[in-house]
Coordinates of C-alpha atoms and ligand atoms in Angstrom, one line a residue:
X522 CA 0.0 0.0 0.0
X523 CA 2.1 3.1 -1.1
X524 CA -1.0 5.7 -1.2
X525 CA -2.0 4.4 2.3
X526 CA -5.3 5.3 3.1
X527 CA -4.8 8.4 1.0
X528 CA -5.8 6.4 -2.1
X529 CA -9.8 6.3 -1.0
X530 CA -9.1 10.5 -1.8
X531 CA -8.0 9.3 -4.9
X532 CA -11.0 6.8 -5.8
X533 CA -13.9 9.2 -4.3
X534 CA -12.0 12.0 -6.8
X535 CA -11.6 9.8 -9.7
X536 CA -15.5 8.9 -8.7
X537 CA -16.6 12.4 -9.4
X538 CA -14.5 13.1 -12.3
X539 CA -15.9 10.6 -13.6
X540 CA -19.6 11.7 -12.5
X541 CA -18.7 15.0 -14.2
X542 CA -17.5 13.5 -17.5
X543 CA -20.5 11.8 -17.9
X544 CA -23.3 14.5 -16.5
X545 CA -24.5 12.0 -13.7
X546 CA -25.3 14.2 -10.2
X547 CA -25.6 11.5 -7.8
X548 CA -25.0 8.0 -7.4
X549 CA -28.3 6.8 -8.1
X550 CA -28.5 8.3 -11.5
X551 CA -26.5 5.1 -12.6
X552 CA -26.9 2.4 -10.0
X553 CA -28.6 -0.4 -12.2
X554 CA -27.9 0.7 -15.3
X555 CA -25.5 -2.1 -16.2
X556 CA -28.5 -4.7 -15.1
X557 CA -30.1 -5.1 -18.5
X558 CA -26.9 -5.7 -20.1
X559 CA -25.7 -8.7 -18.2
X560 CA -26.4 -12.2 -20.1
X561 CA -24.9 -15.7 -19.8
X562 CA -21.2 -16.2 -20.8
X563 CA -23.0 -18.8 -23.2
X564 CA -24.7 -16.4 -25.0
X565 CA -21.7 -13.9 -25.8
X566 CA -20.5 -13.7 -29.2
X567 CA -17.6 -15.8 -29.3
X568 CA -16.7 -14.6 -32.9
X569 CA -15.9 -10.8 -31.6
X570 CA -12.1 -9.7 -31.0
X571 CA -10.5 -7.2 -30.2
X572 CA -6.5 -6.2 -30.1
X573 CA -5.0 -3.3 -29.3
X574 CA -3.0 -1.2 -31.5
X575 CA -0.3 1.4 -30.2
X576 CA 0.1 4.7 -32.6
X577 CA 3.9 5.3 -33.0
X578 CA 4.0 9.0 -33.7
X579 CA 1.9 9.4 -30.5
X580 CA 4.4 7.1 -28.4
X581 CA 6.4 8.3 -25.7
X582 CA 8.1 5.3 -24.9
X583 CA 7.5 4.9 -21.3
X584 CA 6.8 1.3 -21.6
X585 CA 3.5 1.6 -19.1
X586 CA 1.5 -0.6 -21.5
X587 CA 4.4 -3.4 -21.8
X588 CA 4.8 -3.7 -18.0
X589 CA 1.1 -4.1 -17.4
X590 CA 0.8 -6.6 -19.9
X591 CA 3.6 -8.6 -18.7
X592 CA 2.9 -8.5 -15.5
X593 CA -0.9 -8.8 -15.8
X594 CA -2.2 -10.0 -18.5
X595 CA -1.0 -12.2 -21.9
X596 CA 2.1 -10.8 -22.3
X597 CA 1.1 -9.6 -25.6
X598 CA 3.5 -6.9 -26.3
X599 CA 6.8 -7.3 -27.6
X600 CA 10.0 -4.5 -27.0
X601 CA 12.5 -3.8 -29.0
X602 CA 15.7 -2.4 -27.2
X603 CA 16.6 1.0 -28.6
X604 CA 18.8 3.5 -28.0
X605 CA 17.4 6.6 -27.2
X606 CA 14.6 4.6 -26.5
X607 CA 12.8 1.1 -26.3
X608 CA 10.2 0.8 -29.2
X609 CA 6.7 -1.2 -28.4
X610 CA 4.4 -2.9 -30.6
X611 CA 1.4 -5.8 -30.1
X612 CA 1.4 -9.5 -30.5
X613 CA -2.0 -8.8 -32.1
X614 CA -2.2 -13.4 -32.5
X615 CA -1.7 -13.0 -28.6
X616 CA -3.7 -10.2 -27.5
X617 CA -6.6 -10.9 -25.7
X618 CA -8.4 -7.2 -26.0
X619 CA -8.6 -7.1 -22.5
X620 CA -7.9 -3.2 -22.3
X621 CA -5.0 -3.0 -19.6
X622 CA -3.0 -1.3 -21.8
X623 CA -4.8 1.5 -23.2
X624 CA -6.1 2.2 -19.4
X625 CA -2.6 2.8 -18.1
X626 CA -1.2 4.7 -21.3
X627 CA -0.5 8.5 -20.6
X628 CA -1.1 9.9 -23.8
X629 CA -4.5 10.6 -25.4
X630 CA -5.8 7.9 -28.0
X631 CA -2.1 6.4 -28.5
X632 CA -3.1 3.5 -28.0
X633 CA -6.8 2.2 -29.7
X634 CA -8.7 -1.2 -29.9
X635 CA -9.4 -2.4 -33.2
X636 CA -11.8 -5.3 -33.9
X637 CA -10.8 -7.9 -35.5
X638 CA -13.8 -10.4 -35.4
X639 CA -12.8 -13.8 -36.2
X640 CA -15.8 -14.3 -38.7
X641 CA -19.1 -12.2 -39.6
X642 CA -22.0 -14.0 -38.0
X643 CA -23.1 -13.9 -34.1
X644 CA -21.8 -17.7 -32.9
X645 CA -22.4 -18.2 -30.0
X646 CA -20.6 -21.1 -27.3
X647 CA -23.7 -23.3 -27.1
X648 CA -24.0 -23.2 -31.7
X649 CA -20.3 -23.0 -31.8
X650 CA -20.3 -26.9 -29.5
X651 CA -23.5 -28.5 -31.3
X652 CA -21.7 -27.3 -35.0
X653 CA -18.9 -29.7 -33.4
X654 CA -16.1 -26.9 -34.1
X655 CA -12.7 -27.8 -32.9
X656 CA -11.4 -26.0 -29.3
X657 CA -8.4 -24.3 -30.8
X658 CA -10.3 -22.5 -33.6
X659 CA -11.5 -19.4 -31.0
Ligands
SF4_1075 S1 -5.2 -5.4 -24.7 FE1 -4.5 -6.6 -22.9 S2 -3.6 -8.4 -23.8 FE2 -3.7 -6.9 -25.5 S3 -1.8 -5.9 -25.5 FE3 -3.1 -4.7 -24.2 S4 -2.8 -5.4 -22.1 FE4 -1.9 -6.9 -23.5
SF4_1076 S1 2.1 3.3 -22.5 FE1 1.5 4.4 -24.4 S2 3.1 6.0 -24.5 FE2 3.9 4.5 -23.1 S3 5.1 3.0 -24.4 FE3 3.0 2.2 -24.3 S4 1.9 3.0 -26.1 FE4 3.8 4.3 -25.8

């Protein structure tokens, strides 16, 4: 814990930055409103995918998005040693699209997710098993 218990200041001000950005006044203008959105993980379109994709003339090279995803998600970002500085790209056949990376990036829209399905139509887990697909396809 390096923020100590100075880091709930940090969460109740991202909170109402956040409340600001999107024009909500209290707390109960958005409790629930993720509710009619949840559905089975059965039911999720297995088809859609998403990679990140890093914008080298907006890169500053501080390697944020490397460390996060090596040390929290797929590793999914490969470095190549440079001199003044390190240069970053994606794995995009090992990126998972879950996000990390854009989060932590410090400059604006450097780094976007682009979907890539992996075929036009909604499939589903429950179609994708009775159509007898094979495991490592998705
Ligand atoms: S989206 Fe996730 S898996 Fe893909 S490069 Fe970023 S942190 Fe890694
Ligand atoms: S976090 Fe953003 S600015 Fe930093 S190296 Fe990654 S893509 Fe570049």
């Amino acid at each position: 814990m390096i923020s100590g218990f100075k880091i709930i200041t940090d969460l109740c001000d991202g909170m109402s930055n956040w409340m600001d950005e999107k024009g909500y006044k209290n707390i109960d203008d958005f409790v629930g409103l993720s509710v009619p959105k949840i559905t089975r993980w059965e039911e999720l379109d297995i088809n859609f995918h998403i990679v990140a994709n890093i914008d080298q003339d907006k890169c500053i090279h501080c390697g944020l998005c490397y460390i996060s995803c090596e040390d929290t998600s797929h590793q999914s970002i490969a470095v190549e040693k440079g001199n003044p500085y390190n240069i970053y790209t994606i794995k995009e056949e090992e990126c998972v699209g879950c996000n990390l990376c854009k989060i932590v990036c410090p400059v604006n829209d450097c780094i976007t997710m682009v979907e890539q399905r992996k075929g036009d139509e909604y499939l589903n887990w429950i179609e994708y098993q009775k159509r007898g697909l094979p495991l490592n396809d998705h």
